[in-house]
Amino acid sequence: MFIDPFGRAITYLRISLTDRCNLRCVYCMPQDGLQWQSRASQLSVEEIARVVESAARGGVTRVRLTGGEPLVHPHIVEIVRRIASISAIEEVSLTTNAMLLERLAQPLADAGLKRVNISLDSLDADKFRRITRDGDIDRVWRGIAAAECSHLAPLKLNTVIVRGLNADELPALARLTLENDWHVRFIEVMPIGNAQNWGEGFPAPSERYISVHEMRDMLSTFDLQPVTAPQGNGPARTYRIPNALGTVGFISPLGEHFCQNCNRLRLTSDGKLRSCLVTPNEVSLRDALRSGQPLEPFFEQAIAQKPQHHDMLAAIPAVSRRGMSQIGG
Ligand code: SAM
Ligand code: SF4
């Protein structure tokens, strides 16, 4: 079993399948994209499957695919099928912007995908287009409908809240849970790879951050009741509006509570194990994979390096060398 030096069992692997994306959300990527990793540096389907088999032997039971945008990966359905067929893996899920979900939801469900988290930062089509720099909100809604038809449930909607951009939509987003069995989760914007100006009409860097405490205050009229988080709600503090079908969650990556129960390990798309989103220690699996070496010692090394908690503010310069889309947000 993978147990880190602080006694936490590592049971959850997040895999960034690609650093590429079909959107350019202002808080995540510059308009012109990033210096993309070469195709040769990215792991193949076979290599990803080997990593998950090894992780499963160490006690990993849940895998989440992310990126970049996992649905732009040309072999996404095959990857899901390979991972889902590993007997110790109980759940394969995926985080997506949903641009390509309408046609992929059913093939992915057939391949063994259990759930999707969909990023949706505004309910207003024009604002959504501005935030994502050209995303089409109608495609997101069609993707959500397809996910529901394909029983990819429970559906989670992730919204990064930025002051002066979409914080005014907190009540409307929370109200989605009244009649939908969805988990709407509000996330504090993290100062990762996005310190530059986002352009005309966007808030300045020093004005964007809004804490989950303030978000909760902005929803005080809803009489939010704390509930036990649904399975897989990770670091979210979860509430329900009385009689609502779904829940409202708050995720504070800057807050300490994010760390104490952390059961995660990450695999970057260029084959590096990372035991913390924020702390930049990485262990490369790629050469070991390509030279046929056993992977277990590399897992042990990465887990031994897992920090007790991160220090987000001290780590910002180092974190910023790799953005969220490269680490796998
Ligand atoms: N492309 C997929 C998507 O957008 O859902 C998956 C990758 S994206 C990096 C994963 C999550 O990270 C998204 O929910 C996105 O909103 C979030 N994210 C990206 N940059 C962030 C930042 N600077 N602060 C907080 N969340 C961020
Ligand atoms: Fe792409 Fe997701 Fe980053 Fe938006 S948040 S640019 S969809 S990786």
Short mmCIF file of C-alpha atoms and ligand atoms in Angstrom, two decimals:
data_model
loop_
_atom_site.label_atom_id
_atom_site.label_comp_id
_atom_site.label_asym_id
_atom_site.label_seq_id
_atom_site.Cartn_x
_atom_site.Cartn_y
_atom_site.Cartn_z
CA MET A 1 0.00 0.00 0.00
CA PHE A 2 1.13 3.54 -0.69
CA ILE A 3 1.30 5.39 2.63
CA ASP A 4 3.02 8.75 2.77
CA PRO A 5 5.31 9.88 5.61
CA PHE A 6 2.33 11.48 7.37
CA GLY A 7 0.22 8.32 7.35
CA ARG A 8 -2.06 9.29 4.47
CA ALA A 9 -3.02 6.41 2.17
CA ILE A 10 -2.65 7.34 -1.50
CA THR A 11 -5.68 5.99 -3.32
CA TYR A 12 -6.38 8.59 -5.98
CA LEU A 13 -4.41 9.33 -9.16
CA ARG A 14 -5.07 12.37 -11.34
CA ILE A 15 -3.66 12.04 -14.83
CA SER A 16 -3.07 14.98 -17.13
CA LEU A 17 -3.48 13.42 -20.57
CA THR A 18 -2.34 16.45 -22.52
CA ASP A 19 -1.26 20.03 -21.90
CA ARG A 20 -3.21 21.13 -25.00
CA CYS A 21 -6.66 22.66 -24.90
CA ASN A 22 -9.36 23.86 -27.28
CA LEU A 23 -10.12 26.87 -25.01
CA ARG A 24 -7.97 29.57 -23.44
CA CYS A 25 -9.67 30.44 -20.13
CA VAL A 26 -8.24 33.76 -18.97
CA TYR A 27 -7.21 32.46 -15.53
CA CYS A 28 -5.54 29.35 -16.94
CA MET A 29 -3.74 30.05 -20.23
CA PRO A 30 -2.52 32.97 -22.29
CA GLN A 31 -4.44 33.78 -25.48
CA ASP A 32 -1.66 32.33 -27.65
CA GLY A 33 -1.45 29.11 -25.66
CA LEU A 34 1.70 27.76 -24.06
CA GLN A 35 4.91 26.17 -25.20
CA TRP A 36 3.29 22.76 -25.85
CA GLN A 37 5.10 19.61 -24.85
CA SER A 38 6.33 17.59 -27.83
CA ARG A 39 4.24 14.55 -28.84
CA ALA A 40 7.26 12.30 -28.19
CA SER A 41 7.49 13.52 -24.60
CA GLN A 42 3.88 12.57 -23.87
CA LEU A 43 2.98 9.13 -22.62
CA SER A 44 1.35 6.65 -25.00
CA VAL A 45 -1.88 4.79 -24.21
CA GLU A 46 0.18 1.72 -23.36
CA GLU A 47 2.46 3.69 -21.04
CA ILE A 48 -0.47 5.32 -19.25
CA ALA A 49 -2.03 1.89 -18.73
CA ARG A 50 1.23 0.57 -17.26
CA VAL A 51 1.42 3.48 -14.83
CA VAL A 52 -2.15 2.87 -13.65
CA GLU A 53 -1.54 -0.88 -13.27
CA SER A 54 1.43 -0.09 -11.08
CA ALA A 55 -0.53 2.51 -9.09
CA ALA A 56 -3.35 0.00 -8.61
CA ARG A 57 -0.91 -2.51 -7.12
CA GLY A 58 -0.02 0.19 -4.57
CA GLY A 59 -3.64 0.74 -3.57
CA VAL A 60 -4.92 3.38 -6.00
CA THR A 61 -8.61 2.72 -6.66
CA ARG A 62 -9.79 5.93 -8.33
CA VAL A 63 -8.43 7.71 -11.39
CA ARG A 64 -9.38 11.12 -12.77
CA LEU A 65 -8.39 12.19 -16.27
CA THR A 66 -7.73 15.87 -16.79
CA GLY A 67 -5.39 18.20 -18.65
CA GLY A 68 -5.33 20.55 -20.59
CA GLU A 69 -8.49 19.27 -22.14
CA PRO A 70 -8.66 15.47 -21.93
CA LEU A 71 -11.29 15.22 -24.67
CA VAL A 72 -8.89 16.61 -27.30
CA HIS A 73 -6.70 13.53 -26.79
CA PRO A 74 -7.16 11.43 -29.95
CA HIS A 75 -7.29 8.17 -27.96
CA ILE A 76 -9.42 9.28 -25.03
CA VAL A 77 -11.99 6.48 -25.36
CA GLU A 78 -9.27 3.83 -25.58
CA ILE A 79 -7.50 5.28 -22.54
CA VAL A 80 -10.70 5.13 -20.48
CA ARG A 81 -11.33 1.56 -21.64
CA ARG A 82 -7.81 0.44 -20.70
CA ILE A 83 -7.91 2.03 -17.25
CA ALA A 84 -11.45 0.89 -16.47
CA SER A 85 -10.51 -2.70 -17.31
CA ILE A 86 -7.89 -2.79 -14.52
CA SER A 87 -9.71 -4.77 -11.85
CA ALA A 88 -8.56 -2.78 -8.79
CA ILE A 89 -9.71 0.51 -10.33
CA GLU A 90 -13.19 1.18 -8.97
CA GLU A 91 -13.83 4.50 -10.64
CA VAL A 92 -12.59 6.42 -13.69
CA SER A 93 -13.78 10.01 -13.94
CA LEU A 94 -12.88 13.02 -16.03
CA THR A 95 -12.71 16.81 -15.76
CA THR A 96 -13.64 18.62 -18.97
CA ASN A 97 -14.73 21.90 -20.49
CA ALA A 98 -17.45 19.84 -22.26
CA MET A 99 -16.85 21.37 -25.69
CA LEU A 100 -16.53 17.86 -27.16
CA LEU A 101 -18.73 16.00 -24.68
CA GLU A 102 -21.93 15.81 -26.68
CA ARG A 103 -20.58 13.19 -29.07
CA LEU A 104 -18.15 11.55 -26.63
CA ALA A 105 -20.35 11.06 -23.55
CA GLN A 106 -21.90 7.75 -24.66
CA PRO A 107 -18.69 6.18 -26.07
CA LEU A 108 -16.90 7.17 -22.85
CA ALA A 109 -19.65 5.73 -20.67
CA ASP A 110 -19.55 2.53 -22.74
CA ALA A 111 -15.79 2.40 -22.21
CA GLY A 112 -16.27 2.48 -18.42
CA LEU A 113 -16.24 6.18 -17.48
CA LYS A 114 -18.34 6.74 -14.33
CA ARG A 115 -18.57 10.52 -13.82
CA VAL A 116 -17.64 13.89 -15.29
CA ASN A 117 -16.81 17.24 -13.71
CA ILE A 118 -17.65 20.07 -16.07
CA SER A 119 -16.13 23.53 -15.82
CA LEU A 120 -18.69 26.29 -16.28
CA ASP A 121 -17.72 29.79 -15.21
CA SER A 122 -20.74 31.77 -16.35
CA LEU A 123 -24.38 31.24 -17.29
CA ASP A 124 -24.22 34.17 -19.68
CA ALA A 125 -23.22 33.17 -23.23
CA ASP A 126 -21.24 36.35 -23.95
CA LYS A 127 -19.41 36.33 -20.64
CA PHE A 128 -18.66 32.62 -21.05
CA ARG A 129 -17.18 33.36 -24.47
CA ARG A 130 -15.04 36.15 -23.00
CA ILE A 131 -13.76 34.08 -20.06
CA THR A 132 -12.94 31.04 -22.19
CA ARG A 133 -11.82 33.16 -25.17
CA ASP A 134 -14.25 31.64 -27.65
CA GLY A 135 -16.10 28.87 -25.84
CA ASP A 136 -19.69 28.20 -26.90
CA ILE A 137 -21.99 27.78 -23.89
CA ASP A 138 -24.63 25.97 -25.95
CA ARG A 139 -22.13 23.20 -26.55
CA VAL A 140 -21.59 22.94 -22.78
CA TRP A 141 -25.34 22.57 -22.20
CA ARG A 142 -25.54 19.93 -24.93
CA GLY A 143 -22.56 18.16 -23.31
CA ILE A 144 -24.31 18.25 -19.93
CA ALA A 145 -27.48 16.79 -21.45
CA ALA A 146 -25.45 14.04 -23.14
CA ALA A 147 -23.65 13.26 -19.86
CA GLU A 148 -27.00 12.89 -18.10
CA CYS A 149 -28.40 10.67 -20.87
CA SER A 150 -25.29 8.51 -20.60
CA HIS A 151 -25.71 8.21 -16.80
CA LEU A 152 -22.38 9.90 -16.07
CA ALA A 153 -23.59 10.81 -12.61
CA PRO A 154 -23.52 12.56 -10.25
CA LEU A 155 -22.63 15.53 -12.39
CA LYS A 156 -20.37 18.17 -10.89
CA LEU A 157 -20.07 21.71 -12.18
CA ASN A 158 -16.88 23.55 -11.25
CA THR A 159 -16.85 27.34 -11.27
CA VAL A 160 -13.75 29.41 -10.60
CA ILE A 161 -15.02 32.60 -8.98
CA VAL A 162 -13.26 35.84 -9.83
CA ARG A 163 -14.19 39.17 -8.29
CA GLY A 164 -15.34 41.67 -10.87
CA LEU A 165 -15.94 38.90 -13.43
CA ASN A 166 -18.44 36.24 -12.36
CA ALA A 167 -18.89 36.65 -8.57
CA ASP A 168 -22.28 38.28 -9.25
CA GLU A 169 -23.46 34.94 -10.67
CA LEU A 170 -22.97 32.99 -7.42
CA PRO A 171 -26.72 33.04 -6.55
CA ALA A 172 -27.84 32.01 -10.06
CA LEU A 173 -25.28 29.19 -10.15
CA ALA A 174 -26.31 28.00 -6.67
CA ARG A 175 -29.95 28.04 -7.79
CA LEU A 176 -29.14 25.41 -10.45
CA THR A 177 -29.07 22.88 -7.61
CA LEU A 178 -32.71 23.52 -6.68
CA GLU A 179 -34.05 21.42 -9.53
CA ASN A 180 -31.00 19.47 -10.68
CA ASP A 181 -29.20 16.75 -8.80
CA TRP A 182 -25.88 18.44 -9.57
CA HIS A 183 -22.98 19.34 -7.30
CA VAL A 184 -22.07 22.94 -8.06
CA ARG A 185 -18.65 23.76 -6.63
CA PHE A 186 -17.18 27.22 -6.29
CA ILE A 187 -13.39 27.39 -6.45
CA GLU A 188 -11.06 30.17 -5.34
CA VAL A 189 -8.91 31.41 -8.19
CA MET A 190 -5.34 30.26 -7.68
CA PRO A 191 -2.39 32.49 -8.53
CA ILE A 192 -0.92 29.92 -10.91
CA GLY A 193 0.36 30.93 -14.34
CA ASN A 194 -2.07 33.83 -14.60
CA ALA A 195 -0.47 36.88 -13.03
CA GLN A 196 -0.53 38.88 -16.26
CA ASN A 197 -3.29 41.21 -17.38
CA TRP A 198 -6.14 39.34 -18.98
CA GLY A 199 -7.04 42.20 -21.32
CA GLU A 200 -9.56 44.98 -21.69
CA GLY A 201 -12.51 44.77 -19.30
CA PHE A 202 -11.01 42.14 -16.96
CA PRO A 203 -10.12 42.83 -13.31
CA ALA A 204 -6.51 43.64 -12.41
CA PRO A 205 -4.47 40.80 -10.78
CA SER A 206 -4.68 42.31 -7.28
CA GLU A 207 -8.51 42.51 -7.42
CA ARG A 208 -9.44 39.02 -8.62
CA TYR A 209 -9.19 36.80 -5.56
CA ILE A 210 -12.27 36.16 -3.47
CA SER A 211 -12.22 33.73 -0.54
CA VAL A 212 -14.71 30.92 -0.01
CA HIS A 213 -15.77 32.64 3.22
CA GLU A 214 -16.83 35.70 1.29
CA MET A 215 -18.54 33.52 -1.35
CA ARG A 216 -20.54 31.82 1.41
CA ASP A 217 -21.52 35.21 2.83
CA MET A 218 -22.75 36.22 -0.61
CA LEU A 219 -25.09 33.21 -0.49
CA SER A 220 -26.34 33.86 3.05
CA THR A 221 -29.95 34.33 1.92
CA PHE A 222 -30.05 30.67 0.84
CA ASP A 223 -29.75 29.29 4.39
CA LEU A 224 -27.12 26.74 3.29
CA GLN A 225 -27.15 23.59 5.43
CA PRO A 226 -23.90 21.61 5.84
CA VAL A 227 -24.05 18.07 4.47
CA THR A 228 -21.61 15.19 4.35
CA ALA A 229 -19.77 15.50 1.07
CA PRO A 230 -20.84 13.10 -1.67
CA GLN A 231 -18.21 10.51 -2.56
CA GLY A 232 -15.43 12.00 -4.61
CA ASN A 233 -16.17 15.57 -3.60
CA GLY A 234 -12.54 15.78 -2.54
CA PRO A 235 -11.63 18.99 -0.81
CA ALA A 236 -15.05 20.66 -1.13
CA ARG A 237 -17.00 21.85 1.93
CA THR A 238 -20.51 20.88 0.97
CA TYR A 239 -23.95 22.40 1.72
CA ARG A 240 -27.51 22.11 0.53
CA ILE A 241 -30.13 24.79 0.02
CA PRO A 242 -33.14 23.44 1.98
CA ASN A 243 -35.09 21.00 -0.25
CA ALA A 244 -32.69 21.38 -3.18
CA LEU A 245 -31.92 18.27 -5.24
CA GLY A 246 -28.23 19.07 -5.61
CA THR A 247 -25.50 20.50 -3.40
CA VAL A 248 -23.28 23.56 -3.31
CA GLY A 249 -19.58 23.12 -2.48
CA PHE A 250 -16.69 25.46 -1.80
CA ILE A 251 -13.10 24.64 -2.62
CA SER A 252 -10.30 26.65 -1.09
CA PRO A 253 -7.01 25.47 -2.54
CA LEU A 254 -5.29 28.19 -0.52
CA GLY A 255 -6.77 26.93 2.74
CA GLU A 256 -4.91 24.39 4.89
CA HIS A 257 -7.81 21.94 5.12
CA PHE A 258 -7.15 21.06 1.51
CA CYS A 259 -4.02 19.18 2.59
CA GLN A 260 -4.66 17.19 5.73
CA ASN A 261 -6.71 14.45 4.07
CA CYS A 262 -4.96 14.61 0.72
CA ASN A 263 -4.92 11.14 -0.85
CA ARG A 264 -3.72 12.28 -4.28
CA LEU A 265 -0.89 11.67 -6.61
CA ARG A 266 -0.65 13.36 -10.02
CA LEU A 267 0.83 12.21 -13.30
CA THR A 268 1.76 14.99 -15.73
CA SER A 269 1.27 14.41 -19.45
CA ASP A 270 5.03 14.15 -19.91
CA GLY A 271 5.20 11.29 -17.45
CA LYS A 272 6.19 12.87 -14.15
CA LEU A 273 4.73 11.87 -10.81
CA ARG A 274 3.91 14.82 -8.62
CA SER A 275 2.71 14.35 -5.07
CA CYS A 276 1.32 17.88 -4.64
CA LEU A 277 -0.34 20.35 -7.01
CA VAL A 278 1.59 23.22 -5.51
CA THR A 279 4.97 21.85 -4.34
CA PRO A 280 7.12 21.41 -7.44
CA ASN A 281 8.85 18.05 -6.61
CA GLU A 282 8.49 15.64 -9.53
CA VAL A 283 9.74 12.13 -10.24
CA SER A 284 10.02 11.13 -13.89
CA LEU A 285 8.54 7.77 -14.87
CA ARG A 286 9.07 8.20 -18.56
CA ASP A 287 12.62 6.84 -18.88
CA ALA A 288 11.78 3.94 -16.57
CA LEU A 289 8.73 3.15 -18.71
CA ARG A 290 10.75 3.32 -21.90
CA SER A 291 13.55 1.16 -20.59
CA GLY A 292 11.24 -1.46 -19.09
CA GLN A 293 12.21 -0.84 -15.44
CA PRO A 294 9.74 -1.55 -12.61
CA LEU A 295 7.82 1.58 -11.63
CA GLU A 296 7.24 0.84 -7.94
CA PRO A 297 10.48 2.47 -6.68
CA PHE A 298 9.56 5.66 -8.50
CA PHE A 299 6.10 5.71 -6.90
CA GLU A 300 7.73 5.17 -3.52
CA GLN A 301 10.13 8.07 -4.15
CA ALA A 302 7.31 10.43 -5.19
CA ILE A 303 5.18 9.46 -2.18
CA ALA A 304 8.11 9.89 0.21
CA GLN A 305 8.36 13.47 -1.07
CA LYS A 306 4.70 14.30 -0.43
CA PRO A 307 4.69 17.39 1.80
CA GLN A 308 2.51 17.51 4.91
CA HIS A 309 0.93 20.64 3.49
CA HIS A 310 1.78 23.12 0.81
CA ASP A 311 2.74 26.70 1.28
CA MET A 312 0.92 28.22 -1.66
CA LEU A 313 2.11 31.74 -1.16
CA ALA A 314 5.79 30.80 -0.81
CA ALA A 315 5.55 28.38 -3.71
CA ILE A 316 3.98 30.67 -6.30
CA PRO A 317 7.16 31.46 -8.28
CA ALA A 318 8.00 27.76 -8.59
CA VAL A 319 4.43 26.69 -9.33
CA SER A 320 4.15 29.27 -12.03
CA ARG A 321 6.85 27.55 -14.06
CA ARG A 322 4.15 25.02 -14.90
CA GLY A 323 0.53 26.18 -15.23
CA MET A 324 -2.58 24.30 -14.08
CA SER A 325 -3.13 22.89 -17.55
CA GLN A 326 0.37 21.39 -17.55
CA ILE A 327 0.19 19.87 -14.08
CA GLY A 328 -3.38 18.69 -14.47
CA GLY A 329 -5.73 20.93 -12.49
N1 SAM B 1 -9.87 21.55 -19.39
C1 SAM B 1 -10.55 20.91 -18.33
C2 SAM B 1 -11.49 21.86 -17.61
O1 SAM B 1 -11.37 23.06 -17.79
O2 SAM B 1 -12.33 21.36 -16.88
C3 SAM B 1 -9.64 20.23 -17.35
C4 SAM B 1 -8.36 20.93 -16.97
S1 SAM B 1 -8.57 22.43 -16.04
C5 SAM B 1 -6.88 22.89 -15.75
C6 SAM B 1 -9.16 21.77 -14.50
C7 SAM B 1 -9.79 22.76 -13.57
O3 SAM B 1 -8.81 23.66 -13.16
C8 SAM B 1 -10.93 23.56 -14.20
O4 SAM B 1 -12.09 23.44 -13.40
C9 SAM B 1 -10.42 24.97 -14.15
O5 SAM B 1 -11.45 25.88 -13.95
C10 SAM B 1 -9.45 24.92 -12.99
N2 SAM B 1 -8.44 25.97 -13.03
C11 SAM B 1 -7.58 26.28 -14.03
N3 SAM B 1 -6.81 27.32 -13.68
C12 SAM B 1 -7.17 27.68 -12.42
C13 SAM B 1 -6.74 28.68 -11.50
N4 SAM B 1 -5.77 29.52 -11.81
N5 SAM B 1 -7.35 28.73 -10.30
C14 SAM B 1 -8.33 27.87 -9.97
N6 SAM B 1 -8.78 26.91 -10.78
C15 SAM B 1 -8.21 26.81 -11.99
FE1 SF4 B 2 -8.49 24.71 -21.07
FE2 SF4 B 2 -9.51 23.85 -18.79
FE3 SF4 B 2 -7.50 25.62 -18.80
FE4 SF4 B 2 -9.91 26.38 -19.62
S1 SF4 B 2 -9.38 25.68 -17.55
S2 SF4 B 2 -7.97 26.78 -20.67
S3 SF4 B 2 -10.68 24.58 -20.55
S4 SF4 B 2 -7.40 23.56 -19.49
#
